[in-house]
XYZ file of C-alpha atoms in Angstrom:
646
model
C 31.732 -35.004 -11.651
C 33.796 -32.637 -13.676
C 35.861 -29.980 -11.850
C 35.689 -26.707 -12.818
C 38.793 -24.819 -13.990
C 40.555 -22.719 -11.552
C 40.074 -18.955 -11.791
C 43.016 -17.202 -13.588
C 44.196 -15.918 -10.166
C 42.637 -16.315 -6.860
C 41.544 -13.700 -4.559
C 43.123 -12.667 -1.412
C 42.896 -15.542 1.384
C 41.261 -13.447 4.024
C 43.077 -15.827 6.615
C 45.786 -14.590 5.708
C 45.380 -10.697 5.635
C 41.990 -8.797 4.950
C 42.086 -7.149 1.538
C 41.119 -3.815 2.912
C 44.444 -3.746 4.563
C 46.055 -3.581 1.698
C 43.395 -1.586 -0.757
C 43.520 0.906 2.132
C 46.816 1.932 0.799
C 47.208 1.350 -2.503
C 45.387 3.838 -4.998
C 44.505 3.134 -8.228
C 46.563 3.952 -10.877
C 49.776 4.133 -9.177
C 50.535 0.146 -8.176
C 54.244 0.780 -8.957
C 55.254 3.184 -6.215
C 52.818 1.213 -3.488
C 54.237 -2.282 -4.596
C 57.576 -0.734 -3.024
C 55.976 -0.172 -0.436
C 54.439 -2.673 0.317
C 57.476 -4.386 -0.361
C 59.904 -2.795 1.860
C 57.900 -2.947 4.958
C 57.400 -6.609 4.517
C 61.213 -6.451 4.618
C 61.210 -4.246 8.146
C 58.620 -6.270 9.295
C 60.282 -9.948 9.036
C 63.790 -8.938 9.219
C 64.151 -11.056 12.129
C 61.885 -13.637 10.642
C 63.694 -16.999 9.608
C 62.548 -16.669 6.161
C 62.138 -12.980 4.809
C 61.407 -14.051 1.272
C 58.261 -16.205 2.114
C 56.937 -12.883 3.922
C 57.344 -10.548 0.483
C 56.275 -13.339 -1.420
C 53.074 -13.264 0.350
C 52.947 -9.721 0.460
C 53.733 -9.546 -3.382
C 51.065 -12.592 -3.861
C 48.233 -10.135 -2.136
C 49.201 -7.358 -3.870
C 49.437 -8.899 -7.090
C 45.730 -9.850 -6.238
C 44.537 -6.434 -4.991
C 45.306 -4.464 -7.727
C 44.463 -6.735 -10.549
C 40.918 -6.206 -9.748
C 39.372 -2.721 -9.980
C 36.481 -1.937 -7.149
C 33.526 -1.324 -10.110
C 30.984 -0.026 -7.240
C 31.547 0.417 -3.665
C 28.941 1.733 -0.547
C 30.303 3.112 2.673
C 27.679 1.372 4.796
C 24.580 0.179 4.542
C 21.799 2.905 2.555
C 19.796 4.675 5.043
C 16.397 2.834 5.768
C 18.174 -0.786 5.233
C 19.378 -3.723 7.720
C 21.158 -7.005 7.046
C 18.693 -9.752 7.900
C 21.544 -12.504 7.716
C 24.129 -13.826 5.447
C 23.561 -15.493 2.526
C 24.234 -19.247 2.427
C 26.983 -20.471 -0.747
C 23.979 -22.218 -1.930
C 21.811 -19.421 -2.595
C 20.744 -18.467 -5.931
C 21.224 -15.285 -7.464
C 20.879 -13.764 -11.352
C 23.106 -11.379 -12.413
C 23.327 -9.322 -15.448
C 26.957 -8.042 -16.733
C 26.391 -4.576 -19.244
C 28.848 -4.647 -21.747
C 30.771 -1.445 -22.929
C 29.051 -0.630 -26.169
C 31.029 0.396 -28.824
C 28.920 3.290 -30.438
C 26.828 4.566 -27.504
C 28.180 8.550 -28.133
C 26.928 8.187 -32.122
C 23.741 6.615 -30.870
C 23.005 9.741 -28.968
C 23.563 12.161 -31.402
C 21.357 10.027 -33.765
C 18.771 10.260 -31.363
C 18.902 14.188 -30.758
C 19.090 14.529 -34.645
C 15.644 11.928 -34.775
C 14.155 13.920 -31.921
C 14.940 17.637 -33.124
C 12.404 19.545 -35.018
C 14.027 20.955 -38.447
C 16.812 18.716 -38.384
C 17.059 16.752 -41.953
C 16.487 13.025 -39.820
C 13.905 13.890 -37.946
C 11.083 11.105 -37.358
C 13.911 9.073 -38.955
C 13.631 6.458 -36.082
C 15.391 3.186 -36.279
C 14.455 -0.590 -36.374
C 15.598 -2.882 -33.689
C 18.484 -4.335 -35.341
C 20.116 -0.707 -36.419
C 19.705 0.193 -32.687
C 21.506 -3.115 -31.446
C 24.711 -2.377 -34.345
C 24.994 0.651 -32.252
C 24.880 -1.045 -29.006
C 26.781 -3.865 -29.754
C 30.226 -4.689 -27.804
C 32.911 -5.587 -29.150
C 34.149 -9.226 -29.867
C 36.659 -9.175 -27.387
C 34.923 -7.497 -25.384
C 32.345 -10.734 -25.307
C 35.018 -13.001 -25.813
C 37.216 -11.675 -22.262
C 33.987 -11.722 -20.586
C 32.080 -15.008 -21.526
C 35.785 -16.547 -20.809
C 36.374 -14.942 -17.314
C 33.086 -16.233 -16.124
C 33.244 -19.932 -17.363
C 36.498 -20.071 -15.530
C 34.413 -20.095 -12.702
C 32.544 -22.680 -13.744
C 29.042 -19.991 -15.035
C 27.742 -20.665 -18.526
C 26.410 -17.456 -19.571
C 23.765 -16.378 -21.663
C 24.495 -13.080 -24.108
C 22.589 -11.121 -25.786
C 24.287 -8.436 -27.341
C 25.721 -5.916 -24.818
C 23.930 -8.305 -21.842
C 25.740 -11.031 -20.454
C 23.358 -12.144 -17.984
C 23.901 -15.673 -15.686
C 22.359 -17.776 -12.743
C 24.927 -19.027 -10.109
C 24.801 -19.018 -6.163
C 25.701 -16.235 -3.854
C 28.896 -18.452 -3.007
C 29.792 -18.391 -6.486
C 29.296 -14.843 -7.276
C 31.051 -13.709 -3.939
C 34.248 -15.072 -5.652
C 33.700 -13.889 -9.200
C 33.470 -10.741 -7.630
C 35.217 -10.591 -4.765
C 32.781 -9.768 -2.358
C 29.919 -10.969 0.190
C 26.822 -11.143 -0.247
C 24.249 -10.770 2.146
C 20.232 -10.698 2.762
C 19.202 -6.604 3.545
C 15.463 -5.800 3.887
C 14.277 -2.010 4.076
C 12.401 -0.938 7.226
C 9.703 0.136 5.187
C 8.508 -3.037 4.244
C 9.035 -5.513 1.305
C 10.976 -8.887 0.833
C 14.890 -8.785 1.863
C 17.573 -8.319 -1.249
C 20.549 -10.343 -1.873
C 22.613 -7.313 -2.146
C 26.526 -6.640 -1.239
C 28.394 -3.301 -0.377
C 31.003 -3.606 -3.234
C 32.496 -5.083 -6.100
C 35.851 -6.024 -7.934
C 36.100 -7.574 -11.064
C 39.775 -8.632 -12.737
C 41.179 -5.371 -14.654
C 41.543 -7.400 -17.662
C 37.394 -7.331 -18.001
C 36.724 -4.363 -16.363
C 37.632 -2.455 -19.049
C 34.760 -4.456 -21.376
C 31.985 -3.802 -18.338
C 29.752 -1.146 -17.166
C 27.995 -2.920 -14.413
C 26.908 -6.108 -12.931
C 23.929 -6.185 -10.607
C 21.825 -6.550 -9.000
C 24.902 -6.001 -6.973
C 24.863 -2.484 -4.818
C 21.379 -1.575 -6.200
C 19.490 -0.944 -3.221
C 16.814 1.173 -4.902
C 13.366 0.731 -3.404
C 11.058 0.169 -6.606
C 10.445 -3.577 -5.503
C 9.224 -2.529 -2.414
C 8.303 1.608 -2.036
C 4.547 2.515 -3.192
C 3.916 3.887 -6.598
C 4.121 7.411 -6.667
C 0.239 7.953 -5.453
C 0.668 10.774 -3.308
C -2.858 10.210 -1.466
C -5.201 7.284 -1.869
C -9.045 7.836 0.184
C -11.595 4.996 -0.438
C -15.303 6.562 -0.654
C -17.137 4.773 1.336
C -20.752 4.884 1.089
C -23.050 4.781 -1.996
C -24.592 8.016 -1.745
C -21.035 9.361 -1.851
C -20.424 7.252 -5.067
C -23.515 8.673 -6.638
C -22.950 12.036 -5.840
C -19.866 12.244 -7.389
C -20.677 10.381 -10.336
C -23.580 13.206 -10.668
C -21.854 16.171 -10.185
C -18.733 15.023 -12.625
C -20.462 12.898 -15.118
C -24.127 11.893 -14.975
C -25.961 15.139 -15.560
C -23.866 16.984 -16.611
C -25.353 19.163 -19.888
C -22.272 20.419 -20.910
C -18.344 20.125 -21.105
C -17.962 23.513 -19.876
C -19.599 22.908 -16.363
C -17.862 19.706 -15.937
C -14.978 21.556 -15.994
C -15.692 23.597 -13.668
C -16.057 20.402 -11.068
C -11.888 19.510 -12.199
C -10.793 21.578 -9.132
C -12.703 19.338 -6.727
C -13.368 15.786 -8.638
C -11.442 14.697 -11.501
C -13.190 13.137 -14.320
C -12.454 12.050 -17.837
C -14.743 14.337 -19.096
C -13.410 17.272 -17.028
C -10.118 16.816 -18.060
C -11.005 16.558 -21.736
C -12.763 20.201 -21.049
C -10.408 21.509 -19.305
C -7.362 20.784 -21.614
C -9.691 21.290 -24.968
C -8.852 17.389 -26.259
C -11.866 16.926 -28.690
C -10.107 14.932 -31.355
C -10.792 11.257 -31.754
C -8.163 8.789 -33.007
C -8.714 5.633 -35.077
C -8.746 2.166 -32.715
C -6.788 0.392 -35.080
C -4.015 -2.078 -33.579
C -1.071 0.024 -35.109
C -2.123 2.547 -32.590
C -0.736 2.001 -29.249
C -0.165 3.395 -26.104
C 0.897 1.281 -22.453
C 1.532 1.461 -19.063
C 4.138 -0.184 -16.980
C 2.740 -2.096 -13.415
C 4.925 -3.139 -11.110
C 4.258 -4.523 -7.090
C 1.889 -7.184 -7.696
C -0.746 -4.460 -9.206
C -2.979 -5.843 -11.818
C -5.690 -3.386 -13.418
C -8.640 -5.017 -13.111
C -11.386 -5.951 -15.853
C -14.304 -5.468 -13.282
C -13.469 -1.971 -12.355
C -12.522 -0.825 -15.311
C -16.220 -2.101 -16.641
C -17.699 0.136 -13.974
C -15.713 2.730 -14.687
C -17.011 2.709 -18.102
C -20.212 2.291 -17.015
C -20.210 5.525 -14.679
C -17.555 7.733 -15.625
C -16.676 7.111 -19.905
C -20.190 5.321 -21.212
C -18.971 6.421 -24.773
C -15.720 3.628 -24.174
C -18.068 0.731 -22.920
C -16.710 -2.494 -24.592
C -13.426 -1.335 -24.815
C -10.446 -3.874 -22.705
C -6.908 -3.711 -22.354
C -4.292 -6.465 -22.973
C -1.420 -7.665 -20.405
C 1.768 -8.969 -21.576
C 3.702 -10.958 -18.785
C 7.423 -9.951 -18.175
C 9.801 -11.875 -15.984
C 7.184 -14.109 -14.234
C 4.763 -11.326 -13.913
C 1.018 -12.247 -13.532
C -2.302 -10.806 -14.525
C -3.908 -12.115 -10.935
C -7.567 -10.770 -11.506
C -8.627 -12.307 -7.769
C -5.644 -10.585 -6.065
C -6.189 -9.457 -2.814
C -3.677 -6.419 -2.942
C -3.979 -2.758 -3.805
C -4.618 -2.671 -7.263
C -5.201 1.169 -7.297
C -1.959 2.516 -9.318
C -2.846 0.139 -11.758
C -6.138 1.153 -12.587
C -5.694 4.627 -12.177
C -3.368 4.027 -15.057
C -5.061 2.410 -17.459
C -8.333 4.150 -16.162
C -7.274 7.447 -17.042
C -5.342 6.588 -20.257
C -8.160 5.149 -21.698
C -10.565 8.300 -20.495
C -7.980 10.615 -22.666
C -7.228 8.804 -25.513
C -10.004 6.184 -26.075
C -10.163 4.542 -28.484
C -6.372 3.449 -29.090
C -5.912 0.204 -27.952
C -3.758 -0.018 -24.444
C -1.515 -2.585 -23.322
C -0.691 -3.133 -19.336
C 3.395 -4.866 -18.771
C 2.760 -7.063 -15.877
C 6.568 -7.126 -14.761
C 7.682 -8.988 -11.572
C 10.593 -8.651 -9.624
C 10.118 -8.381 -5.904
C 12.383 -10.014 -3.590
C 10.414 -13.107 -0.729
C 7.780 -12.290 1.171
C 7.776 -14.520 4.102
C 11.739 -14.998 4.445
C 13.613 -17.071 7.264
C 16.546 -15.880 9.248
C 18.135 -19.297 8.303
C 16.802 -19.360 4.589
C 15.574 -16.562 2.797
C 14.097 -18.129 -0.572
C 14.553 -16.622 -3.869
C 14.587 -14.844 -6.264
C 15.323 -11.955 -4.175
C 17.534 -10.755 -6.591
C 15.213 -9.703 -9.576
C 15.255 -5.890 -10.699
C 12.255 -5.126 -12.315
C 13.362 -2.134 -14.788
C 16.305 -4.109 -16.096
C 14.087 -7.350 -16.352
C 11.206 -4.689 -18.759
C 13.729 -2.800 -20.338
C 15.801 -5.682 -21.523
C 12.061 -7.297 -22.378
C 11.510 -4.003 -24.279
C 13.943 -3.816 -26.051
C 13.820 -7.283 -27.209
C 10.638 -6.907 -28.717
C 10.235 -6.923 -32.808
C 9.223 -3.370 -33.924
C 5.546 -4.029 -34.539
C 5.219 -5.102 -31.308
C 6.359 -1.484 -29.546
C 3.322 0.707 -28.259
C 4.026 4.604 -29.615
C 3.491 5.827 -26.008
C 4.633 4.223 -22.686
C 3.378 5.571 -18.783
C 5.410 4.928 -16.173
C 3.968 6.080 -12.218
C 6.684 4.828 -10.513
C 9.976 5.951 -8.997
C 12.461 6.775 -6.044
C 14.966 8.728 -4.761
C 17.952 9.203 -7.257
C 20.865 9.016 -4.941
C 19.358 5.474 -3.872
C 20.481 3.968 -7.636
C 23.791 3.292 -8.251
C 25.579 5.681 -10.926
C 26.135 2.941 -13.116
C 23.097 1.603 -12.878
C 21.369 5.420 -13.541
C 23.351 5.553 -16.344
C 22.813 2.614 -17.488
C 18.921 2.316 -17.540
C 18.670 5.460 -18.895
C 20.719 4.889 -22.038
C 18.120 1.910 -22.184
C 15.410 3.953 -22.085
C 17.294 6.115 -24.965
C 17.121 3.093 -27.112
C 13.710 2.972 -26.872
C 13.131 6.968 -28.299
C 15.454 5.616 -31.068
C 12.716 3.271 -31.940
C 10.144 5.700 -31.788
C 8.847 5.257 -28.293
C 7.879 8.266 -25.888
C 8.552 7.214 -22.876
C 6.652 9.149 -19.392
C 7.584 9.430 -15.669
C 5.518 10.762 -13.140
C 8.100 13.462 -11.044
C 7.621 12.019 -7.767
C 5.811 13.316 -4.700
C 8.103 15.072 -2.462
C 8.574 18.170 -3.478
C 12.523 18.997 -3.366
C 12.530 15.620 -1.486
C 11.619 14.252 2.136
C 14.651 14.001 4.815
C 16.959 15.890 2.474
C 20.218 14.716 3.309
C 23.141 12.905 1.012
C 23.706 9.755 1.700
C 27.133 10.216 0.703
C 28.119 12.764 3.898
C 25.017 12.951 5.351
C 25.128 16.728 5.263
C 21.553 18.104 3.569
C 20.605 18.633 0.045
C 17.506 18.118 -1.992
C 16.605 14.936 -3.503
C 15.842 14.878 -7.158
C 14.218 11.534 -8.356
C 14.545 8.386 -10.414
C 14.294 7.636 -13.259
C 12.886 11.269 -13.860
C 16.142 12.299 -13.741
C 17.258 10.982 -16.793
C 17.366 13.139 -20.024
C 15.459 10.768 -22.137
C 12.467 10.329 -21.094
C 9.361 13.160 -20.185
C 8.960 13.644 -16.541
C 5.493 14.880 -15.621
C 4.630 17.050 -12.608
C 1.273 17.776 -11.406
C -1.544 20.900 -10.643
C -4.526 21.386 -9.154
C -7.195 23.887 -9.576
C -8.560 24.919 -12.569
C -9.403 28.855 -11.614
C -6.433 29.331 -11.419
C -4.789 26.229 -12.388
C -1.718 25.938 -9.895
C 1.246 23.477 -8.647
C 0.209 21.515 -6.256
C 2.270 20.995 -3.039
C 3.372 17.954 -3.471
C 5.048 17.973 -7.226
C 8.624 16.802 -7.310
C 11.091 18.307 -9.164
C 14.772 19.625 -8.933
C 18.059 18.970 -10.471
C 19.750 15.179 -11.715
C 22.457 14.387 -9.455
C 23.883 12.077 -12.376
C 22.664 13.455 -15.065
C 24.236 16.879 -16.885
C 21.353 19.434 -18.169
C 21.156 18.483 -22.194
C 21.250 21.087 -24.278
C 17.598 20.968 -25.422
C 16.836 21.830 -21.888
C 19.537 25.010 -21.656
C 17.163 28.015 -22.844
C 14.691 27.005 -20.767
C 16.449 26.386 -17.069
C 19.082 28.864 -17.653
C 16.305 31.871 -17.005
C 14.748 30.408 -13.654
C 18.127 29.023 -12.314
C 19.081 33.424 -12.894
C 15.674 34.106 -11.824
C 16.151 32.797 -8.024
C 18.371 34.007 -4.994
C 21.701 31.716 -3.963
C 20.106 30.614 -0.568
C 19.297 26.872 -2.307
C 22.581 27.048 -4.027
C 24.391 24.584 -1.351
C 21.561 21.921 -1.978
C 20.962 21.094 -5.455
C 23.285 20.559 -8.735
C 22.684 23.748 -10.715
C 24.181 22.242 -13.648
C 22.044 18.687 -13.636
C 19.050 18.138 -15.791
C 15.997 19.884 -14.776
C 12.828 17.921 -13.674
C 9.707 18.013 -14.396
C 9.742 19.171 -18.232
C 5.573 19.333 -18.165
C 2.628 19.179 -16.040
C -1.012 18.028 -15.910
C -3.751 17.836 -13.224
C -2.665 15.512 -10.348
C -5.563 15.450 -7.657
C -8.425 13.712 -6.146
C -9.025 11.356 -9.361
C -12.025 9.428 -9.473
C -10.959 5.328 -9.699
C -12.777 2.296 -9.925
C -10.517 0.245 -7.462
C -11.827 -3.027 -5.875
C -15.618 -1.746 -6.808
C -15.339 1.046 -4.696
C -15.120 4.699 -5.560
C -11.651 6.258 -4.525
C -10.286 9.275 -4.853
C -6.268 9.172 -5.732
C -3.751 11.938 -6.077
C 0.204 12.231 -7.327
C 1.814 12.727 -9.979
C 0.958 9.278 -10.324
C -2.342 10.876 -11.845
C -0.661 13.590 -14.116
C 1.508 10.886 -16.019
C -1.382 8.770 -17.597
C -2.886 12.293 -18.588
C -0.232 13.198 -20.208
C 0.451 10.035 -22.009
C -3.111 9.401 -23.392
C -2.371 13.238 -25.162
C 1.084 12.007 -26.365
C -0.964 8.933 -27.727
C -3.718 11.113 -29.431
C -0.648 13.388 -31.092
C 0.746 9.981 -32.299
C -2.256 8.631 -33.623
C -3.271 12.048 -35.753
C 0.279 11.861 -37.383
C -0.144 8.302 -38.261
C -2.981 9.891 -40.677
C -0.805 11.578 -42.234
C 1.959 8.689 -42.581
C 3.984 10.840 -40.398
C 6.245 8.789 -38.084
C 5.622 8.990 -34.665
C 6.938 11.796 -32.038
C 9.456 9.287 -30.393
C 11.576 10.933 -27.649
C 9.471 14.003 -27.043
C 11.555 16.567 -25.147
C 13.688 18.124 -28.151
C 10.434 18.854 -29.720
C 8.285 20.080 -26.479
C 11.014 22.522 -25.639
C 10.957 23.300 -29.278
C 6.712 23.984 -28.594
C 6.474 25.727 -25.673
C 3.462 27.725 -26.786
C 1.625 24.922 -26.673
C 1.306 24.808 -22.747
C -0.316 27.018 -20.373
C 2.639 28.780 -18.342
C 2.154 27.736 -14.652
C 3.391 30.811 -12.482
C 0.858 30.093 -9.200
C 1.508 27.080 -6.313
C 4.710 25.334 -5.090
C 6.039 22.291 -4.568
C 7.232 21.766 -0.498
C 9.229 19.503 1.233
C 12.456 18.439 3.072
C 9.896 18.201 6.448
C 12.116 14.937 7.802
C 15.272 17.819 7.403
C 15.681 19.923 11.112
C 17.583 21.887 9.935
C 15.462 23.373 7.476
C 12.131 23.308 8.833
C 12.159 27.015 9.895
C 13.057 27.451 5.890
C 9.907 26.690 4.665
C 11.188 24.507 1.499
C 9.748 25.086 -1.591
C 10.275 25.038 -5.436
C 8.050 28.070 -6.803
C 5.991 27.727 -9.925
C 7.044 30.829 -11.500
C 6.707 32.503 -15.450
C 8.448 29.985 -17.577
C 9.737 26.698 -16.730
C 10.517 26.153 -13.061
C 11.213 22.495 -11.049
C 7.783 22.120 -9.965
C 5.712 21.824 -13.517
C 8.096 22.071 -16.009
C 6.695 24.235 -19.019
C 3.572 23.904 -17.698
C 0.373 21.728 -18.678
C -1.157 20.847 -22.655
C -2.960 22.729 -24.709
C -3.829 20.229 -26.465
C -4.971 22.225 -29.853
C -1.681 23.988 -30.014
C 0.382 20.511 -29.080
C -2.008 18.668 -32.122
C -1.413 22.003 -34.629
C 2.230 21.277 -33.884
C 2.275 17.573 -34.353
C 0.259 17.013 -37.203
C -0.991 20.584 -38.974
C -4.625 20.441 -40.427
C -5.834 17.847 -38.330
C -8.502 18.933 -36.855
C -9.067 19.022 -33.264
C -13.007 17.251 -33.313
């Protein structure tokens, strides 16, 4: 058996003093002054002692160890909601990924604004793959320092440009990274995570490295529900058909079925109601997909019936799944499959027929876990496992249009990890890709209260939150159209407000009294930046008629219309829209101005619930719907001029 090579200096011996003893009081930056210290109280201390030097060696020893590593990511306890379920064995498996510093990320984003901005001489210029991944590369020491550091621990790693990604055990790991791991499950349900509090790595590397996680991440995508506001099952038949009738069925005209959008929601209704007559050309280089996550697989049988009732003019037209990270396509699942469908459901009733494409990505931690043994993988994270699958793919192989329903509090994500995936989702507008996130359900959020001090402030969402991609809000009504109640929006704790967004928020932000100053980031990117009809959706799910609502609903909308825009340029070899929020902001004509409803929340907060939380929909944009919802003639005038909206 071949012995691995020591590390290039061992962590602190916690037999012999705890590390936070000495991390305690030593700040960064300034190990000359606290090495003295240090120092001369290990003299006071063993001045009696029979041998004073082996005490300040020691001393010196776990110094020289503390502050060679820097603390990349550290929690103060446990995130709100979580428990440790036990400790993880030595021998328990874990995958890690290690983002590497990239060398050109700043000249990557300006590329992208320039791609993205109406009237600027590159825009539509989009890149390939390969350009995208010359900006993103690390450098070769960078690699080198890295890929170095972890085979002294005996980890072969596997890199891909700026990922360095590697399979070891949690005993392993704990020493690369000088921590403990541990198995923490979320009282809301879900399979535990091998997750730790904090993490060190050598300051010789950490200068190459942005993260490594699944480390801190204790974000609840792998186990929180999509963001389906309201789910109700129909239950009898007369129900079904009554619907169907009113919305659908015999209905002579477009105009009454609109009228029926403030009660049921209907393809047909919506198409009314937003004036989306044009139809694109179902060839393959059109595209448009939606992300599932949570064991949800849309299903062939409902969508068939869905056809059959609801969109008779699409029968014969399927989807296609493409598996990512041991993701499955389980047609005889027994699970909610309602997200899923309601996805592709709803795409396909706006923007048939352009083919669609369902991203079956797993990524869930065990199930049925023991306190003794709980059984991998439970440290998969789905959006780094698509995004990295994504972004991997050759160019013909990317979908114009991407929907994504699903989401969580931002202050539950790591910074780094924020940060992170969202310059990932940046790479994918440099390669033409529009990328769409429902806004949540919560209003300005649920308990409102930081996690940080636990003192209260609104909760703004994730991945909403992050500049480059659209963030969809949702309505209801249709006389007047209005917010609805539950529409998240509000200000990016992470994220800065781009400029693209500044002429826009700067009005309503003036517009409003200080009394929510204390409890949101006035200067963070604004969410939502549209809005479409969100409520009581008609769905196929399981064979039964159900009736779904969330800006789980208005997302899909909005991304079949981003998919119709894209197809009508493509006849006119125009590229395709790409990131989509320099030009929407650059359109705002094209919506219908939302000035009527709210969005309400913070009920789990006592000491606001004599406050009556709200975000107001008000002239212009506001944090409930954004610049409001399509009109789609204007949004296809500005996207491709002279095609006609029929």
């Amino acid at each position: 058996m071949t012995e691995c090579p020591a590390p290039r200096a061992p962590w602190v011996d916690a037999s012999l003093l705890p590390i936070q003893a000495i991390t305690s009081h030593v700040e960064v930056g300034k190990p000359r002054a606290s090495l003295a210290l240090l120092l001369s109280s290990g003299q006071r201390k063993h001045s009696g002692s029979n041998n004073p030097s082996r005490a300040t060696n020691m001393l010196f020893l776990l110094f020289a160890a503390a502050v060679s590593a820097r603390i990349m990511d550290k929690l103060a306890a446990v995130p709100k909601g979580w428990e440790k379920v036990a400790a993880a064995l030595p021998s328990d498996p874990i995958t890690l990924r290690v983002a590497l510093q990239q060398q050109q990320s700043r000249a990557l984003e300006q590329a992208v604004l320039e791609m993205s901005t109406p009237g600027h001489p590159n825009y539509g210029m989009h890149m390939t793959r390969d350009e995208v991944r010359a900006y993103t590369a690390p450098s070769e020491r960078a690699t080198s320092a890295v890929t170095q550091w972890l085979r002294e621990y005996g980890i072969e790693p596997s890199v891909d440009n700026d990922w360095i990604s590697f399979t070891t055990t949690a005993g392993k790991a704990g020493g690369l990274l000088n921590t403990t791991f541990a198995w923490y499950r979320f009282e809301g349900g879900g399979g535990p995570k091998l997750r730790t509090l904090s993490y060190r790595v050598p300051d010789d590397v950490a200068a190459h490295i942005d993260l490594v996680q699944p480390t801190t991440r204790f974000g609840q995508l792998g186990a929180q529900k999509s963001t389906i506001f309201e789910m109700h099952r129909v239950e009898s038949d007369d129900n079904i058909n009554t619907v169907a009738t009113k919305t659908t069925l015999s209905s002579s005209s477009l105009a009454a079925e609109a009228v029926e959008c403030g009660t049921t929601i209907t393809p047909a209704c919506l198409k009314s109601f937003y004036n989306i007559n044009y139809t694109a050309s179902a060839s393959p280089e059109n595209k448009v997909a939606f992300a599932s996550y949570l064991e949800e697989y849309a299903r062939y049988t409902d969508l068939t019936t869905f056809q059959d009732r609801f969109l008779p003019q699409a029968k014969g037209q399927n989807f296609s799944v493409e598996l990512v990270n041991g993701g499955l396509n389980d047609q005889a699942s027994r699970s909610d499959s309602g997200e899923a469908n309601l996805d592709l459901q709803y795409i396909l009733g706006v923007s048939h027929p352009i083919p669609i494409l369902e991203y079956s990505t797993a990524g869930r931690g065990p199930l049925v876990p023991t306190q003794d043994q709980p059984r991998a993988p439970g440290s998969n994270e789905p959006y780094l496992e698509w995004l990295t699958y994504m972004l991997a793919q050759p160019d013909s192989a990317l979908p114009q249009t991407i929907s994504t329903s699903y989401g969580e509090e931002e202050q539950s994500i790591p910074q780094e990890y924020a940060l992170k995936t969202c310059n990932m989702f940046m790479q994918l507008g440099a390669r033409g890709v529009s990328v769409i996130f429902a806004s949540g359900d919560s209003g300005p959020g649920n308990s409102c209260v930081r996690n940080t001090d636990n003192v209260t402030y609104f909760e703004p969402t994730y991945p909403a939150g992050c500049p480059w991609v659209t963030s969809v809000g949702a309505t209801t009504g249709t006389n007047p159209e209005k917010a609805v109640s539950f529409s998240s929006g509000g200000f990016s704790i992470f994220h800065p407000r781009p400029a693209y967004q500044e002429a826009a928020v700067a009005p309503y932000l003036a517009s409003i009294n200080s009394t929510y100053f204390p409890y949101f980031n006035r200067s963070g990117r604004g969410i939502p930046d549209v809005a479409a009809l969100g409520q009581n959706f008609a769905v196929i799910d399981r064979g039964y008629l159900t009736l779904l609502s969330g800006t789980s609903a208005s997302a899909p909308v909005f991304a079949g219309i981003v998919a119709l825009l894209n197809a009508a340029r493509r006849t006119q070899a125009k590229a395709p829209l790409g990131f989509l929020n320099p030009w929407l902001y650059n359109n705002t004509a094209a919506f219908n101005d939302i000035s009527a409803g709210y969005g309400a929340g913070c009920y789990g907060n006592k000491d606001l619930r004599t406050m009556r939380v709200r975000w107001n929909a008000t002239a212009g944009w506001d944090p409930v719907t954004g610049l409001g919802t399509p009109r789609f003639e204007k949004l296809l005038e500005a996207a491709a001029p002279g095609v006609p909206n029929a």
